[in-house]
Amino acid sequence: MSVAIMQPYFFPYLGYFQLVQAVDDFVFYDDVMFIKKGWINRNQILMQQKAFLFTIPLEKQSQNKSIRESTIAWGPEFPNKWLQQLQSSYKKAPQFIPVMDLIESVLQDKPTSIADLAAASVIKTWQYVGLEKRFHFSSQLGVSKDLERAERLMAITRHLGSNQYINAKNGQELYQKEYFAEQGFQLNFLNQSLPAYFQGGQNDFVPGLSMIDVLMWNSKEDIKNMLSTYSLI
């Protein structure tokens, strides 16, 4: 049994989904502070063969609010203008119609919190590909928020009946395997892999875009293969 804990991102890049693939239980870390100019409410799509950054507008955005408390400013900019950008960019992609249906299903309930919208983009993408996973929200697990950072991650992992915690590779700057081992936990880091794929043009491959780009250009079977190209260190 293994656990990963990450902030909910809106249609995150392939490496995020590889982390989901690597574990039995995935926890959306939604009761920690919102980080401005991060990837919670922003991402990149391919527009005119270049990476284009989009942002989901939030009401009175503040780093003094948790992700759960950060609310979406629904209006003409989002989702209408954004959907038009997607249509313009991907209308010739082979999976355009089913992926647009997926995106519409994520947006249809218009949740208040960015946490719920971002999590829905991950959960419904997972279902679209045809995979199963146990998803959780940290805000619903009842684990104290007063613990130190590493201690809370271990407490959540223990709460879910596991002693193996898997973090993204950049977590090596924050967490030590030896310290986790002293507390009775196995800590691994995910070394992502972003394989190239056809993106509809003759330009060089643009890696690290939103999962939307992967979905538009690849079959479900190809995506399943991509999800397993990571390694653990």
Coordinates of C-alpha atoms in Angstrom, one line a residue:
M1 CA 0.0 0.0 0.0
S2 CA 1.4 3.4 -0.9
V3 CA 0.2 7.0 -0.6
A4 CA 0.8 10.3 -2.5
I5 CA -0.3 13.7 -1.2
M6 CA -0.4 16.7 -3.6
Q7 CA -2.1 20.0 -4.0
P8 CA -5.0 19.7 -6.5
Y9 CA -4.0 21.2 -9.8
F10 CA -6.4 21.9 -12.7
F11 CA -5.7 19.4 -15.5
P12 CA -2.1 19.0 -14.4
Y13 CA 0.7 17.7 -16.6
L14 CA 1.5 14.1 -17.3
G15 CA 4.0 13.8 -14.4
Y16 CA 1.2 14.5 -11.9
F17 CA -0.8 11.7 -13.3
Q18 CA 2.2 9.4 -13.2
L19 CA 2.3 10.1 -9.4
V20 CA -1.4 9.1 -9.2
Q21 CA -0.6 5.9 -11.1
A22 CA 2.3 5.0 -8.7
V23 CA 0.1 4.8 -5.6
D24 CA -2.9 3.0 -4.1
D25 CA -4.3 6.1 -2.4
F26 CA -4.0 9.6 -3.7
V27 CA -4.8 12.6 -1.4
F28 CA -5.6 16.1 -2.7
Y29 CA -3.9 18.4 -0.2
D30 CA -6.6 21.0 -0.2
D31 CA -6.4 22.5 3.3
V32 CA -2.9 24.0 2.9
M33 CA -2.2 27.6 1.8
F34 CA -2.9 28.6 -1.7
I35 CA 0.2 29.5 -3.6
K36 CA 0.0 32.4 -6.1
K37 CA 1.4 31.9 -9.6
G38 CA 1.6 28.2 -9.0
W39 CA -0.1 25.4 -10.9
I40 CA -3.3 25.1 -8.8
N41 CA -5.4 27.4 -11.1
R42 CA -2.9 27.8 -14.0
N43 CA -1.5 25.6 -16.7
Q44 CA -0.4 25.6 -20.3
I45 CA -1.9 24.4 -23.6
L46 CA -0.5 24.3 -27.1
M47 CA -1.5 27.4 -29.1
Q48 CA 0.0 28.0 -32.6
Q49 CA 2.6 25.3 -31.7
K50 CA 3.8 27.2 -28.6
A51 CA 3.0 26.9 -24.9
F52 CA 0.2 29.2 -23.9
L53 CA -0.4 29.9 -20.2
F54 CA -4.0 30.1 -19.1
T55 CA -5.4 31.1 -15.6
I56 CA -8.6 30.3 -13.9
P57 CA -9.7 33.6 -12.3
L58 CA -10.3 33.5 -8.5
E59 CA -12.4 35.8 -6.2
K60 CA -10.2 38.0 -4.0
Q61 CA -7.2 35.7 -4.5
S62 CA -5.0 35.6 -1.4
Q63 CA -2.2 33.5 0.0
N64 CA -3.8 33.8 3.4
K65 CA -6.5 31.5 2.2
S66 CA -6.3 27.7 1.9
I67 CA -6.8 26.0 -1.5
R68 CA -10.2 24.9 -0.2
E69 CA -11.1 28.5 0.7
S70 CA -10.1 29.9 -2.7
T71 CA -13.2 30.4 -4.8
I72 CA -13.6 30.6 -8.6
A73 CA -14.8 33.7 -10.4
W74 CA -17.1 32.2 -12.9
G75 CA -18.0 34.6 -15.7
P76 CA -17.4 35.3 -19.4
E77 CA -13.6 34.9 -19.2
F78 CA -13.9 31.5 -17.6
P79 CA -15.1 29.2 -18.9
N80 CA -16.4 30.6 -22.1
K81 CA -13.3 32.4 -23.5
W82 CA -11.1 29.5 -22.3
L83 CA -13.3 26.9 -24.1
Q84 CA -13.1 29.0 -27.3
Q85 CA -9.3 29.0 -27.0
L86 CA -9.3 25.2 -26.6
Q87 CA -11.6 24.8 -29.7
S88 CA -9.3 27.1 -31.7
S89 CA -6.2 25.2 -30.6
Y90 CA -7.4 21.6 -30.8
K91 CA -10.2 21.4 -33.3
K92 CA -8.1 19.2 -35.6
A93 CA -6.8 16.9 -32.9
P94 CA -8.0 13.3 -33.2
Q95 CA -9.6 13.1 -29.8
F96 CA -11.1 16.6 -29.8
I97 CA -14.8 15.6 -29.4
P98 CA -14.5 13.1 -26.5
V99 CA -12.0 15.3 -24.7
M100 CA -14.1 18.4 -25.0
D101 CA -17.0 16.3 -23.6
L102 CA -14.7 15.4 -20.7
I103 CA -13.8 19.0 -20.0
E104 CA -17.5 20.0 -20.2
S105 CA -18.3 17.3 -17.6
V106 CA -15.6 18.7 -15.3
L107 CA -17.0 22.3 -15.6
Q108 CA -20.7 21.5 -15.6
D109 CA -21.3 21.7 -11.8
K110 CA -19.5 25.0 -11.4
P111 CA -18.1 24.3 -8.0
T112 CA -17.3 27.2 -5.7
S113 CA -13.8 26.0 -4.6
I114 CA -10.9 25.7 -6.9
A115 CA -10.0 22.6 -4.9
D116 CA -13.2 20.8 -6.1
L117 CA -12.8 21.9 -9.7
A118 CA -9.1 20.9 -9.8
A119 CA -9.7 17.5 -8.2
A120 CA -12.6 16.8 -10.6
S121 CA -10.3 17.4 -13.5
V122 CA -8.0 14.7 -12.2
I123 CA -10.6 12.2 -11.1
K124 CA -12.7 12.5 -14.3
T125 CA -9.6 12.2 -16.5
W126 CA -8.7 9.1 -14.6
Q127 CA -12.1 7.6 -15.2
Y128 CA -12.0 8.7 -18.9
V129 CA -8.8 6.7 -19.4
G130 CA -10.6 3.7 -17.8
L131 CA -8.6 3.4 -14.6
E132 CA -9.6 3.2 -10.9
K133 CA -8.0 4.8 -7.9
R134 CA -8.9 5.7 -4.3
F135 CA -9.0 9.5 -4.1
H136 CA -9.3 11.5 -0.8
F137 CA -9.2 15.2 0.4
S138 CA -6.9 16.0 3.3
S139 CA -9.6 18.3 4.6
Q140 CA -11.9 15.3 5.1
L141 CA -9.5 12.9 6.8
G142 CA -9.5 14.5 10.3
V143 CA -5.7 14.6 10.5
S144 CA -4.4 17.6 12.6
K145 CA -3.2 20.6 10.6
D146 CA -1.0 21.7 13.5
L147 CA 1.7 19.1 12.8
E148 CA 5.0 19.9 11.1
R149 CA 5.1 19.4 7.4
A150 CA 6.8 16.0 7.2
E151 CA 4.9 14.8 10.3
R152 CA 1.5 15.6 8.8
L153 CA 2.4 13.7 5.6
M154 CA 3.3 10.7 7.7
A155 CA 0.2 11.0 9.8
I156 CA -2.0 11.1 6.7
T157 CA -0.2 8.1 5.2
R158 CA -0.7 6.2 8.5
H159 CA -4.3 7.2 8.6
L160 CA -4.8 5.5 5.3
G161 CA -3.2 2.3 6.6
S162 CA 0.1 2.6 4.8
N163 CA 3.8 3.2 5.7
Q164 CA 5.0 4.0 2.2
Y165 CA 4.8 7.6 1.0
I166 CA 5.7 8.6 -2.5
N167 CA 6.5 12.3 -3.4
A168 CA 7.4 14.1 -6.6
K169 CA 11.2 14.2 -7.4
N170 CA 11.5 17.8 -6.3
G171 CA 10.5 16.8 -2.8
Q172 CA 14.1 15.6 -2.3
E173 CA 14.9 19.2 -1.4
L174 CA 12.4 19.0 1.5
Y175 CA 12.3 15.5 2.9
Q176 CA 15.0 12.9 3.8
K177 CA 14.6 9.2 3.4
E178 CA 16.5 8.6 6.6
Y179 CA 14.2 10.7 8.7
F180 CA 11.1 9.0 7.3
A181 CA 12.7 5.6 8.0
E182 CA 13.4 6.5 11.6
Q183 CA 9.7 7.1 12.0
G184 CA 8.9 3.7 10.4
F185 CA 8.0 5.0 6.8
Q186 CA 9.4 4.2 3.4
L187 CA 9.9 7.4 1.4
N188 CA 10.3 7.2 -2.4
F189 CA 10.5 9.9 -5.0
L190 CA 8.9 9.7 -8.5
N191 CA 11.2 10.3 -11.4
Q192 CA 8.8 11.4 -14.1
S193 CA 9.0 10.7 -17.8
L194 CA 7.5 12.9 -20.4
P195 CA 7.6 10.9 -23.7
A196 CA 7.2 12.8 -26.9
Y197 CA 4.1 12.5 -29.1
F198 CA 2.7 14.0 -32.2
Q199 CA 1.2 17.5 -31.5
G200 CA -0.3 18.2 -34.9
G201 CA 2.6 20.3 -36.4
Q202 CA 6.1 20.1 -37.6
N203 CA 7.7 22.0 -34.8
D204 CA 9.7 20.5 -32.0
F205 CA 7.8 18.7 -29.3
V206 CA 6.6 20.9 -26.4
P207 CA 6.7 18.9 -23.1
G208 CA 5.1 19.5 -19.8
L209 CA 1.8 20.9 -21.0
S210 CA -1.5 20.4 -19.3
M211 CA -2.9 16.8 -19.6
I212 CA -5.4 18.3 -22.0
D213 CA -2.8 18.3 -24.6
V214 CA -1.9 14.6 -24.0
L215 CA -5.6 13.7 -24.1
M216 CA -6.2 15.5 -27.4
W217 CA -3.5 13.9 -29.3
N218 CA -3.3 10.3 -27.9
S219 CA -5.6 7.3 -27.6
K220 CA -6.5 6.0 -24.2
E221 CA -4.3 3.0 -24.6
D222 CA -1.3 5.2 -25.5
I223 CA -2.0 7.3 -22.4
K224 CA -2.1 4.3 -20.2
N225 CA 1.3 3.3 -21.4
M226 CA 2.6 6.9 -20.8
L227 CA 1.3 6.7 -17.2
S228 CA 3.7 3.9 -16.4
T229 CA 6.9 5.3 -17.9
Y230 CA 8.1 6.7 -14.5
S231 CA 10.6 5.3 -12.1
L232 CA 10.9 5.4 -8.3
I233 CA 14.1 6.5 -6.5

